[in-house]
Amino acid sequence: MNYIALQDVDYTTAFHCRCADQPCRSVIADGILLGVHKDKVQLLKPWVQPDGNPKPGSLHKDRVLLESRDREVLARLCRPGNDAVTDAEYDSLLANIRKRCPELEVYVERHRPGVAAGPAPNDAARKLLLAVASESPVCAYVPGHAHDRIQQMLDATPHPAALREIAKDAPIVGTFLMQECAKASNGAVPPAARLLVSRLLAMGKAGYSVAGMDAWLRKEATRERVAHDVMARGGVALAGAPGEVLGRSNMAAGAVMAGAAAPSSGAGAPGEVLGRSNMAAGAAMAGAAAPSSGAGAPGEVLGLRNLGPYAADTRSQTAGGKRCTKYKYDSKNLSPGLFVVHCLECGGCLGFHMLNNAESPRALFEVLYTRWQDAPEVVVYDNNCHAHAYFLNREPTWITNTLFVIDKTHFRGHTGCCKAYDIAAYPKLACKNSQLAEQRNSKLAILKSHCAYMTQSTFLVYGQAFLAFGLRLK
């Protein structure tokens, strides 16, 4: 600790995005099981305000075209060997499609069981149907940042260059439009394709709209969560008293983020420096309001906004079907670990957050929503299929222009997810290092054995210095 104190590291510049655009617009995040013994942990979340009326988000039933059973049959129908779908299943599927989304019928009929010649495996319409058949929301493959351009193509004959651009930014629906326009003699969007894309566009916009609280309370839409799930999703912290928030040897929220106030000089032993510099909420990440110096109330150091209660914290939606499963990792004796965030463009480390529960989409939500005024344009995370739904259930309008993608390595295991979550589907992102977070975490992993015996304040200073030194020597 004395060695670290003598280095006089400028953590404000060490944990900082070096891109020209500020705040950071493209982030990549991941968690690592690196912590101290649980009996040495005192974690609070002063940015969580449990009082007030629950805030609703969008509903899953408003984000998908078909019911769960129909999506499962459609997925089997569009995969090779569609004879696994019986005639009765097919007839039931068509009947339900006519009720819920008649615009799909003309494309589903191309996959009728027993037809010798069906669409090719790389057919854009087949890929679009597979996206519809997934558990992913429509706004995953009809993203908000492309809505205006898609509408322009439906209103007038699109230029080939514009079609190529939209295929890069919204690969599934963009490639479908390119293929359908190529079939038309005048280059316009055919009527059947226009109707289908218009319906998808309307549902994509609905995914970013907040449903009323009355809709959330309907039994057919949601059900009450069990008690332990409510506690976890509500961010209930581990042991600790309110008076410990600004304690000398305790960093209440256990996070260190870019833009934090520099530790005060002459404030005591190095192990006390983080607590005494009033980084109660872990300071702020890039783009957040600068923490106030000195003592001050907890509300002065929380960055941009606090988190209130959400309807999704106490009520669960029935998505149906098989979902991707990422098992929560946890340790019997150690704290759950760190959640580290980097810039996808420049590779700079923006900061880290000490988890008080097993890593989940909530960690990503808390870090971004409390420290970014406007949501990042790109978020890379290995569990983004669930993180996207988590954001939509709470703050859908805030992420209207945000693209959620999964890194190349982890997407291989997301067999049931929409291909729009694959970072390799986007030419502008495919060249980026989507393994950056994993690579940094592999370096942090060497600290596991001796960090386990540290106090929390020493662990945070040590981890902060290790990341800062690693960035300086990179």
Short mmCIF file of C-alpha atoms in Angstrom, two decimals:
data_model
loop_
_atom_site.label_atom_id
_atom_site.label_comp_id
_atom_site.label_asym_id
_atom_site.label_seq_id
_atom_site.Cartn_x
_atom_site.Cartn_y
_atom_site.Cartn_z
CA MET A 1 0.00 0.00 0.00
CA ASN A 2 2.84 2.39 0.74
CA TYR A 3 4.32 1.64 -2.68
CA ILE A 4 1.01 2.46 -4.36
CA ALA A 5 0.71 5.70 -2.39
CA LEU A 6 4.19 6.78 -3.51
CA GLN A 7 3.34 6.34 -7.21
CA ASP A 8 1.11 9.42 -7.17
CA VAL A 9 -1.14 7.99 -9.89
CA ASP A 10 -3.56 10.38 -11.53
CA TYR A 11 -6.64 8.16 -11.50
CA THR A 12 -8.74 10.80 -13.22
CA THR A 13 -6.74 10.39 -16.43
CA ALA A 14 -6.08 6.68 -15.93
CA PHE A 15 -9.79 5.82 -15.91
CA HIS A 16 -10.76 7.99 -18.83
CA CYS A 17 -12.02 7.51 -22.38
CA ARG A 18 -9.46 8.82 -24.85
CA CYS A 19 -11.92 9.14 -27.75
CA ALA A 20 -12.76 12.54 -29.17
CA ASP A 21 -16.45 12.10 -28.36
CA GLN A 22 -17.31 12.55 -24.72
CA PRO A 23 -18.90 10.87 -22.91
CA CYS A 24 -17.95 7.42 -24.14
CA ARG A 25 -20.45 6.22 -26.76
CA SER A 26 -19.38 2.55 -27.14
CA VAL A 27 -18.80 0.42 -24.06
CA ILE A 28 -17.90 -3.19 -23.37
CA ALA A 29 -18.46 -4.69 -19.92
CA ASP A 30 -17.99 -7.95 -18.07
CA GLY A 31 -17.81 -9.29 -14.54
CA ILE A 32 -15.08 -11.27 -12.80
CA LEU A 33 -15.22 -13.32 -9.61
CA LEU A 34 -12.60 -11.36 -7.71
CA GLY A 35 -13.34 -10.26 -4.18
CA VAL A 36 -12.69 -10.38 -0.46
CA HIS A 37 -14.18 -12.55 2.26
CA LYS A 38 -17.86 -11.78 2.77
CA ASP A 39 -17.39 -11.09 6.46
CA LYS A 40 -15.15 -8.13 5.50
CA VAL A 41 -17.63 -6.59 3.07
CA GLN A 42 -19.79 -3.58 3.83
CA LEU A 43 -21.70 -2.61 0.71
CA LEU A 44 -24.57 -0.18 0.36
CA LYS A 45 -26.29 1.30 -2.67
CA PRO A 46 -27.07 4.90 -1.79
CA TRP A 47 -28.20 5.55 -5.37
CA VAL A 48 -31.14 3.14 -4.90
CA GLN A 49 -34.18 4.99 -3.57
CA PRO A 50 -36.85 2.39 -2.69
CA ASP A 51 -39.56 4.93 -1.89
CA GLY A 52 -42.10 6.15 -4.41
CA ASN A 53 -44.47 4.63 -6.92
CA PRO A 54 -43.13 1.76 -9.07
CA LYS A 55 -42.21 2.84 -12.57
CA PRO A 56 -43.43 0.61 -15.44
CA GLY A 57 -41.52 -0.21 -18.59
CA SER A 58 -42.60 -1.92 -21.79
CA LEU A 59 -44.24 -5.36 -21.79
CA HIS A 60 -42.82 -8.45 -23.47
CA LYS A 61 -46.16 -9.29 -25.07
CA ASP A 62 -46.02 -5.93 -26.88
CA ARG A 63 -42.51 -6.66 -28.17
CA VAL A 64 -43.11 -9.97 -29.98
CA LEU A 65 -45.36 -10.83 -32.93
CA LEU A 66 -46.47 -14.36 -32.02
CA GLU A 67 -47.33 -16.42 -28.98
CA SER A 68 -44.72 -18.76 -27.54
CA ARG A 69 -46.16 -21.96 -29.03
CA ASP A 70 -46.43 -20.43 -32.50
CA ARG A 71 -42.86 -19.14 -32.33
CA GLU A 72 -41.60 -22.63 -31.48
CA VAL A 73 -43.45 -24.17 -34.47
CA LEU A 74 -42.26 -21.39 -36.79
CA ALA A 75 -38.65 -21.96 -35.71
CA ARG A 76 -38.88 -25.65 -36.58
CA LEU A 77 -40.63 -24.85 -39.85
CA CYS A 78 -37.87 -22.50 -41.06
CA ARG A 79 -34.99 -24.79 -40.18
CA PRO A 80 -33.82 -27.54 -42.56
CA GLY A 81 -36.04 -30.61 -42.38
CA ASN A 82 -39.31 -28.77 -41.87
CA ASP A 83 -41.18 -32.07 -42.29
CA ALA A 84 -40.81 -32.30 -38.47
CA VAL A 85 -43.80 -29.92 -38.40
CA THR A 86 -47.05 -31.84 -38.73
CA ASP A 87 -49.91 -30.69 -40.94
CA ALA A 88 -52.01 -29.98 -37.85
CA GLU A 89 -49.27 -27.80 -36.34
CA TYR A 90 -48.84 -25.96 -39.61
CA ASP A 91 -52.57 -25.31 -40.00
CA SER A 92 -52.78 -24.07 -36.40
CA LEU A 93 -49.78 -21.79 -36.98
CA LEU A 94 -51.34 -20.24 -40.09
CA ALA A 95 -54.65 -19.72 -38.32
CA ASN A 96 -52.96 -17.90 -35.45
CA ILE A 97 -50.80 -15.86 -37.83
CA ARG A 98 -53.92 -14.68 -39.65
CA LYS A 99 -55.24 -13.41 -36.32
CA ARG A 100 -52.09 -11.78 -34.91
CA CYS A 101 -49.93 -10.89 -37.93
CA PRO A 102 -51.48 -11.63 -41.34
CA GLU A 103 -48.55 -9.87 -43.04
CA LEU A 104 -46.41 -12.94 -42.27
CA GLU A 105 -48.63 -15.45 -44.03
CA VAL A 106 -47.27 -15.06 -47.55
CA TYR A 107 -43.72 -15.73 -46.35
CA VAL A 108 -44.62 -18.59 -44.03
CA GLU A 109 -46.44 -20.39 -46.84
CA ARG A 110 -43.15 -20.72 -48.71
CA HIS A 111 -42.06 -23.16 -45.99
CA ARG A 112 -45.13 -25.40 -46.15
CA PRO A 113 -44.20 -28.96 -45.00
CA GLY A 114 -43.64 -31.39 -47.84
CA VAL A 115 -42.75 -28.73 -50.43
CA ALA A 116 -39.72 -30.04 -52.32
CA ALA A 117 -38.11 -26.70 -53.13
CA GLY A 118 -38.10 -24.20 -50.30
CA PRO A 119 -36.09 -21.03 -49.78
CA ALA A 120 -32.31 -21.37 -49.62
CA PRO A 121 -30.68 -21.48 -46.14
CA ASN A 122 -29.24 -17.99 -46.67
CA ASP A 123 -32.55 -16.56 -47.85
CA ALA A 124 -33.13 -13.20 -46.15
CA ALA A 125 -36.83 -13.90 -45.63
CA ARG A 126 -35.98 -17.16 -43.86
CA LYS A 127 -33.59 -15.32 -41.55
CA LEU A 128 -36.27 -12.75 -40.80
CA LEU A 129 -38.76 -15.50 -39.92
CA LEU A 130 -36.20 -17.11 -37.61
CA ALA A 131 -35.80 -13.75 -35.88
CA VAL A 132 -39.59 -13.53 -35.48
CA ALA A 133 -39.55 -17.08 -34.07
CA SER A 134 -36.94 -16.24 -31.42
CA GLU A 135 -37.69 -14.97 -27.90
CA SER A 136 -35.96 -11.70 -28.79
CA PRO A 137 -38.06 -8.52 -29.07
CA VAL A 138 -38.77 -7.05 -32.49
CA CYS A 139 -36.76 -3.95 -31.57
CA ALA A 140 -33.64 -6.18 -31.47
CA TYR A 141 -33.72 -6.67 -35.25
CA VAL A 142 -35.61 -3.46 -36.05
CA PRO A 143 -33.44 -1.19 -33.85
CA GLY A 144 -34.45 2.31 -32.87
CA HIS A 145 -31.50 4.03 -34.53
CA ALA A 146 -32.71 2.74 -37.93
CA HIS A 147 -36.44 3.50 -37.61
CA ASP A 148 -36.43 6.79 -39.53
CA ARG A 149 -34.39 5.40 -42.42
CA ILE A 150 -36.58 2.30 -42.70
CA GLN A 151 -39.67 4.50 -42.83
CA GLN A 152 -38.11 6.56 -45.63
CA MET A 153 -37.56 3.40 -47.68
CA LEU A 154 -41.18 2.43 -47.24
CA ASP A 155 -42.38 5.89 -48.30
CA ALA A 156 -40.33 6.10 -51.52
CA THR A 157 -38.23 3.90 -53.79
CA PRO A 158 -34.97 3.38 -51.88
CA HIS A 159 -31.59 4.03 -53.47
CA PRO A 160 -29.32 0.94 -53.65
CA ALA A 161 -26.65 2.74 -51.60
CA ALA A 162 -29.20 3.48 -48.86
CA LEU A 163 -30.23 -0.19 -48.84
CA ARG A 164 -26.62 -1.25 -48.40
CA GLU A 165 -26.21 1.13 -45.49
CA ILE A 166 -29.34 -0.03 -43.71
CA ALA A 167 -28.21 -3.64 -44.18
CA LYS A 168 -25.06 -2.75 -42.24
CA ASP A 169 -26.89 -1.07 -39.36
CA ALA A 170 -29.92 -3.39 -39.18
CA PRO A 171 -28.67 -6.57 -40.89
CA ILE A 172 -31.77 -8.78 -40.65
CA VAL A 173 -34.49 -6.39 -41.80
CA GLY A 174 -32.05 -4.45 -44.02
CA THR A 175 -30.94 -7.54 -45.94
CA PHE A 176 -34.59 -8.55 -46.31
CA LEU A 177 -35.41 -5.16 -47.88
CA MET A 178 -32.41 -5.45 -50.23
CA GLN A 179 -33.52 -8.89 -51.40
CA GLU A 180 -37.14 -7.91 -51.93
CA CYS A 181 -36.28 -4.69 -53.78
CA ALA A 182 -33.90 -6.62 -56.04
CA LYS A 183 -36.82 -8.82 -57.12
CA ALA A 184 -38.97 -5.81 -58.11
CA SER A 185 -38.57 -4.46 -61.63
CA ASN A 186 -38.74 -0.84 -60.48
CA GLY A 187 -36.53 -1.30 -57.40
CA ALA A 188 -39.32 -0.37 -55.01
CA VAL A 189 -40.33 -2.33 -51.94
CA PRO A 190 -42.97 -4.91 -53.01
CA PRO A 191 -46.43 -4.54 -51.42
CA ALA A 192 -46.17 -7.73 -49.33
CA ALA A 193 -42.75 -6.74 -47.99
CA ARG A 194 -43.96 -3.18 -47.35
CA LEU A 195 -46.84 -4.44 -45.22
CA LEU A 196 -44.62 -6.79 -43.21
CA VAL A 197 -41.87 -4.25 -42.58
CA SER A 198 -44.45 -1.60 -41.65
CA ARG A 199 -45.88 -3.98 -39.05
CA LEU A 200 -42.40 -4.79 -37.71
CA LEU A 201 -41.54 -1.10 -37.57
CA ALA A 202 -44.68 -0.33 -35.58
CA MET A 203 -43.94 -3.12 -33.11
CA GLY A 204 -40.30 -2.07 -32.90
CA LYS A 205 -41.41 1.40 -31.84
CA ALA A 206 -43.87 -0.09 -29.35
CA GLY A 207 -40.98 -1.92 -27.67
CA TYR A 208 -39.53 1.44 -26.64
CA SER A 209 -42.85 2.73 -25.28
CA VAL A 210 -43.82 2.63 -21.61
CA ALA A 211 -46.91 0.56 -20.85
CA GLY A 212 -49.39 1.83 -18.30
CA MET A 213 -49.30 0.53 -14.74
CA ASP A 214 -52.76 -0.95 -15.23
CA ALA A 215 -51.37 -3.12 -18.03
CA TRP A 216 -48.54 -4.29 -15.76
CA LEU A 217 -50.97 -5.38 -13.09
CA ARG A 218 -53.08 -7.57 -15.38
CA LYS A 219 -52.74 -11.25 -14.57
CA GLU A 220 -52.37 -12.25 -18.22
CA ALA A 221 -49.35 -9.93 -18.57
CA THR A 222 -47.40 -10.29 -15.32
CA ARG A 223 -47.37 -12.17 -12.04
CA GLU A 224 -45.95 -11.34 -8.62
CA ARG A 225 -42.36 -12.37 -8.00
CA VAL A 226 -41.29 -14.54 -5.11
CA ALA A 227 -39.73 -12.74 -2.14
CA HIS A 228 -36.06 -13.64 -2.69
CA ASP A 229 -36.28 -12.61 -6.36
CA VAL A 230 -37.75 -9.26 -5.39
CA MET A 231 -34.85 -8.65 -2.98
CA ALA A 232 -32.23 -9.51 -5.60
CA ARG A 233 -33.77 -7.37 -8.35
CA GLY A 234 -34.35 -4.52 -5.96
CA GLY A 235 -30.63 -4.33 -5.23
CA VAL A 236 -30.85 -5.33 -1.57
CA ALA A 237 -27.29 -4.99 -0.27
CA LEU A 238 -25.26 -7.08 2.10
CA ALA A 239 -24.66 -6.14 5.72
CA GLY A 240 -24.00 -2.54 6.60
CA ALA A 241 -25.58 0.33 8.44
CA PRO A 242 -26.54 3.67 6.86
CA GLY A 243 -23.90 5.38 8.95
CA GLU A 244 -21.20 3.42 7.16
CA VAL A 245 -21.81 5.10 3.81
CA LEU A 246 -19.00 7.60 4.21
CA GLY A 247 -16.86 5.59 6.62
CA ARG A 248 -13.10 6.03 6.69
CA SER A 249 -12.28 2.45 5.83
CA ASN A 250 -15.36 1.65 3.77
CA MET A 251 -16.24 2.57 0.24
CA ALA A 252 -19.98 2.13 0.46
CA ALA A 253 -20.86 1.16 -3.09
CA GLY A 254 -17.51 -0.36 -3.87
CA ALA A 255 -16.89 1.23 -7.23
CA VAL A 256 -14.24 3.37 -8.85
CA MET A 257 -15.25 5.22 -11.98
CA ALA A 258 -13.66 7.71 -14.33
CA GLY A 259 -14.09 11.34 -13.42
CA ALA A 260 -13.89 10.69 -9.67
CA ALA A 261 -12.45 13.27 -7.37
CA ALA A 262 -8.80 12.66 -6.64
CA PRO A 263 -8.09 11.24 -3.17
CA SER A 264 -7.52 13.96 -0.65
CA SER A 265 -3.92 14.43 0.42
CA GLY A 266 -2.86 13.96 4.00
CA ALA A 267 -6.08 12.15 4.85
CA GLY A 268 -4.58 9.26 6.76
CA ALA A 269 -3.27 5.86 5.86
CA PRO A 270 -3.36 4.77 2.21
CA GLY A 271 -5.98 2.16 3.08
CA GLU A 272 -8.29 4.93 4.19
CA VAL A 273 -7.91 7.24 1.23
CA LEU A 274 -10.92 6.08 -0.81
CA GLY A 275 -13.38 6.31 2.05
CA ARG A 276 -12.07 9.67 3.24
CA SER A 277 -12.29 11.25 -0.23
CA ASN A 278 -16.06 10.71 -0.13
CA MET A 279 -16.41 8.28 -3.01
CA ALA A 280 -19.50 6.85 -1.36
CA ALA A 281 -21.26 5.76 -4.51
CA GLY A 282 -18.11 4.76 -6.32
CA ALA A 283 -17.86 8.17 -7.95
CA ALA A 284 -18.90 8.48 -11.56
CA MET A 285 -18.00 6.92 -14.86
CA ALA A 286 -17.11 8.93 -17.93
CA GLY A 287 -19.77 11.47 -18.71
CA ALA A 288 -21.18 11.63 -15.20
CA ALA A 289 -21.33 14.66 -13.02
CA ALA A 290 -18.12 15.21 -11.11
CA PRO A 291 -18.36 14.25 -7.44
CA SER A 292 -18.15 17.02 -4.91
CA SER A 293 -15.01 17.28 -2.84
CA GLY A 294 -14.96 17.01 0.89
CA ALA A 295 -17.62 15.50 3.16
CA GLY A 296 -21.08 16.34 1.88
CA ALA A 297 -24.24 14.28 1.64
CA PRO A 298 -24.43 10.99 -0.24
CA GLY A 299 -26.73 12.56 -2.80
CA GLU A 300 -23.87 14.79 -3.94
CA VAL A 301 -21.69 11.97 -5.22
CA LEU A 302 -24.10 9.71 -7.04
CA GLY A 303 -23.46 11.04 -10.53
CA LEU A 304 -26.47 11.90 -12.68
CA ARG A 305 -29.51 10.12 -11.26
CA ASN A 306 -30.75 7.72 -8.61
CA LEU A 307 -32.76 4.55 -9.13
CA GLY A 308 -36.32 4.36 -7.88
CA PRO A 309 -38.58 1.31 -7.67
CA TYR A 310 -39.66 -0.41 -10.89
CA ALA A 311 -42.72 -2.53 -11.52
CA ALA A 312 -40.43 -5.19 -13.03
CA ASP A 313 -38.68 -5.57 -9.67
CA THR A 314 -41.82 -7.00 -8.07
CA ARG A 315 -43.69 -8.43 -11.06
CA SER A 316 -42.47 -11.01 -13.58
CA GLN A 317 -43.50 -11.35 -17.20
CA THR A 318 -44.16 -14.72 -18.79
CA ALA A 319 -41.96 -14.77 -21.88
CA GLY A 320 -42.55 -18.45 -22.64
CA GLY A 321 -40.38 -20.75 -24.70
CA LYS A 322 -36.76 -21.64 -24.09
CA ARG A 323 -34.55 -18.74 -23.07
CA CYS A 324 -30.78 -18.46 -23.10
CA THR A 325 -29.41 -19.47 -19.72
CA LYS A 326 -26.36 -17.92 -18.14
CA TYR A 327 -25.86 -19.45 -14.72
CA LYS A 328 -24.94 -16.97 -12.02
CA TYR A 329 -21.52 -17.60 -10.61
CA ASP A 330 -20.94 -16.96 -6.96
CA SER A 331 -18.51 -17.94 -4.23
CA LYS A 332 -19.46 -19.44 -0.90
CA ASN A 333 -16.99 -17.32 1.07
CA LEU A 334 -16.04 -14.39 -1.20
CA SER A 335 -17.91 -11.32 -2.40
CA PRO A 336 -19.49 -11.73 -5.88
CA GLY A 337 -16.70 -9.89 -7.70
CA LEU A 338 -16.10 -6.83 -9.85
CA PHE A 339 -17.95 -5.45 -12.84
CA VAL A 340 -15.47 -3.70 -15.16
CA VAL A 341 -16.39 -1.34 -18.02
CA HIS A 342 -14.14 -0.34 -20.95
CA CYS A 343 -14.41 1.80 -24.06
CA LEU A 344 -14.83 -0.38 -27.15
CA GLU A 345 -13.12 2.19 -29.40
CA CYS A 346 -9.97 3.25 -27.54
CA GLY A 347 -9.76 0.36 -25.07
CA GLY A 348 -9.55 2.64 -22.06
CA CYS A 349 -10.85 1.35 -18.73
CA LEU A 350 -13.71 3.57 -17.56
CA GLY A 351 -13.92 2.06 -14.11
CA PHE A 352 -15.10 -0.86 -12.02
CA HIS A 353 -17.97 -1.59 -9.69
CA MET A 354 -17.84 -3.95 -6.71
CA LEU A 355 -20.85 -6.25 -6.88
CA ASN A 356 -23.03 -6.98 -3.88
CA ASN A 357 -24.98 -9.70 -5.72
CA ALA A 358 -24.01 -12.25 -8.35
CA GLU A 359 -23.34 -10.69 -11.75
CA SER A 360 -26.56 -10.04 -13.67
CA PRO A 361 -28.01 -7.52 -16.13
CA ARG A 362 -28.88 -5.33 -13.15
CA ALA A 363 -25.20 -4.51 -12.66
CA LEU A 364 -24.97 -3.21 -16.22
CA PHE A 365 -28.21 -1.27 -15.82
CA GLU A 366 -27.13 0.40 -12.58
CA VAL A 367 -23.72 1.41 -13.91
CA LEU A 368 -25.00 2.88 -17.18
CA TYR A 369 -28.25 4.48 -16.06
CA THR A 370 -26.80 6.20 -12.98
CA ARG A 371 -23.69 7.53 -14.75
CA TRP A 372 -24.61 8.30 -18.39
CA GLN A 373 -26.89 11.21 -19.22
CA ASP A 374 -27.68 9.66 -22.61
CA ALA A 375 -27.41 5.94 -23.18
CA PRO A 376 -24.31 4.72 -25.08
CA GLU A 377 -24.81 4.00 -28.76
CA VAL A 378 -23.25 0.51 -28.50
CA VAL A 379 -23.16 -1.84 -25.51
CA VAL A 380 -21.19 -5.10 -25.72
CA TYR A 381 -21.92 -7.65 -22.99
CA ASP A 382 -21.95 -11.46 -22.96
CA ASN A 383 -25.51 -11.58 -21.56
CA ASN A 384 -27.05 -8.82 -23.65
CA CYS A 385 -30.06 -10.87 -24.72
CA HIS A 386 -31.27 -10.64 -21.11
CA ALA A 387 -29.76 -7.20 -20.44
CA HIS A 388 -31.70 -5.75 -23.38
CA ALA A 389 -34.96 -7.09 -21.92
CA TYR A 390 -33.96 -5.80 -18.47
CA PHE A 391 -33.54 -2.25 -19.82
CA LEU A 392 -36.78 -2.46 -21.82
CA ASN A 393 -38.67 -3.55 -18.72
CA ARG A 394 -37.49 -0.44 -16.86
CA GLU A 395 -36.24 2.42 -19.05
CA PRO A 396 -37.25 1.61 -22.65
CA THR A 397 -37.23 5.16 -23.99
CA TRP A 398 -33.71 5.78 -22.64
CA ILE A 399 -32.21 3.05 -24.87
CA THR A 400 -34.16 3.82 -28.07
CA ASN A 401 -30.94 4.51 -29.99
CA THR A 402 -28.74 1.94 -28.24
CA LEU A 403 -27.50 -1.22 -29.96
CA PHE A 404 -27.03 -4.23 -27.68
CA VAL A 405 -24.65 -6.90 -29.03
CA ILE A 406 -22.85 -9.99 -27.73
CA ASP A 407 -19.14 -10.63 -28.31
CA LYS A 408 -18.08 -13.20 -30.89
CA THR A 409 -16.97 -15.90 -28.47
CA HIS A 410 -20.03 -15.91 -26.24
CA PHE A 411 -22.58 -15.60 -29.05
CA ARG A 412 -21.78 -19.14 -30.15
CA GLY A 413 -23.62 -20.35 -27.07
CA HIS A 414 -26.69 -18.19 -27.74
CA THR A 415 -28.31 -20.69 -30.09
CA GLY A 416 -31.86 -19.52 -29.38
CA CYS A 417 -31.20 -15.80 -29.68
CA CYS A 418 -31.86 -13.53 -32.62
CA LYS A 419 -28.81 -13.14 -34.87
CA ALA A 420 -29.15 -9.37 -34.52
CA TYR A 421 -27.34 -9.69 -31.18
CA ASP A 422 -24.21 -11.05 -32.90
CA ILE A 423 -21.55 -8.36 -33.09
CA ALA A 424 -20.12 -10.09 -36.19
CA ALA A 425 -23.31 -9.17 -38.10
CA TYR A 426 -22.31 -5.50 -38.04
CA PRO A 427 -19.37 -4.61 -40.34
CA LYS A 428 -18.57 -1.46 -38.36
CA LEU A 429 -18.24 -3.48 -35.15
CA ALA A 430 -16.89 -6.79 -36.44
CA CYS A 431 -13.39 -5.30 -36.65
CA LYS A 432 -13.43 -4.21 -32.99
CA ASN A 433 -11.84 -6.26 -30.22
CA SER A 434 -14.97 -7.76 -28.66
CA GLN A 435 -12.79 -9.83 -26.30
CA LEU A 436 -11.29 -6.77 -24.61
CA ALA A 437 -13.20 -7.27 -21.35
CA GLU A 438 -12.25 -10.96 -21.18
CA GLN A 439 -8.60 -10.14 -21.85
CA ARG A 440 -8.50 -7.54 -19.09
CA ASN A 441 -10.27 -9.87 -16.69
CA SER A 442 -7.72 -12.60 -17.35
CA LYS A 443 -5.04 -10.22 -16.02
CA LEU A 444 -7.13 -9.35 -12.99
CA ALA A 445 -7.57 -13.05 -12.25
CA ILE A 446 -3.99 -13.34 -11.02
CA LEU A 447 -5.01 -11.26 -7.99
CA LYS A 448 -7.61 -13.75 -6.75
CA SER A 449 -5.52 -15.66 -4.24
CA HIS A 450 -4.13 -12.74 -2.23
CA CYS A 451 -7.06 -10.30 -2.65
CA ALA A 452 -9.25 -12.76 -0.78
CA TYR A 453 -7.45 -11.88 2.48
CA MET A 454 -7.58 -8.10 2.13
CA THR A 455 -9.97 -5.68 3.76
CA GLN A 456 -12.46 -4.07 1.45
CA SER A 457 -10.75 -0.67 1.37
CA THR A 458 -7.34 -2.22 0.69
CA PHE A 459 -8.83 -4.40 -2.03
CA LEU A 460 -10.36 -1.40 -3.80
CA VAL A 461 -7.15 0.62 -3.68
CA TYR A 462 -5.18 -2.41 -4.87
CA GLY A 463 -7.56 -3.17 -7.74
CA GLN A 464 -7.69 0.44 -8.80
CA ALA A 465 -3.91 0.70 -8.87
CA PHE A 466 -3.52 -2.60 -10.72
CA LEU A 467 -5.86 -1.46 -13.51
CA ALA A 468 -4.24 1.98 -13.68
CA PHE A 469 -0.69 0.56 -13.86
CA GLY A 470 -1.77 -1.95 -16.49
CA LEU A 471 -3.22 0.79 -18.66
CA ARG A 472 -0.11 2.95 -18.26
CA LEU A 473 2.23 0.11 -19.22
CA LYS A 474 0.08 -1.15 -22.09
#
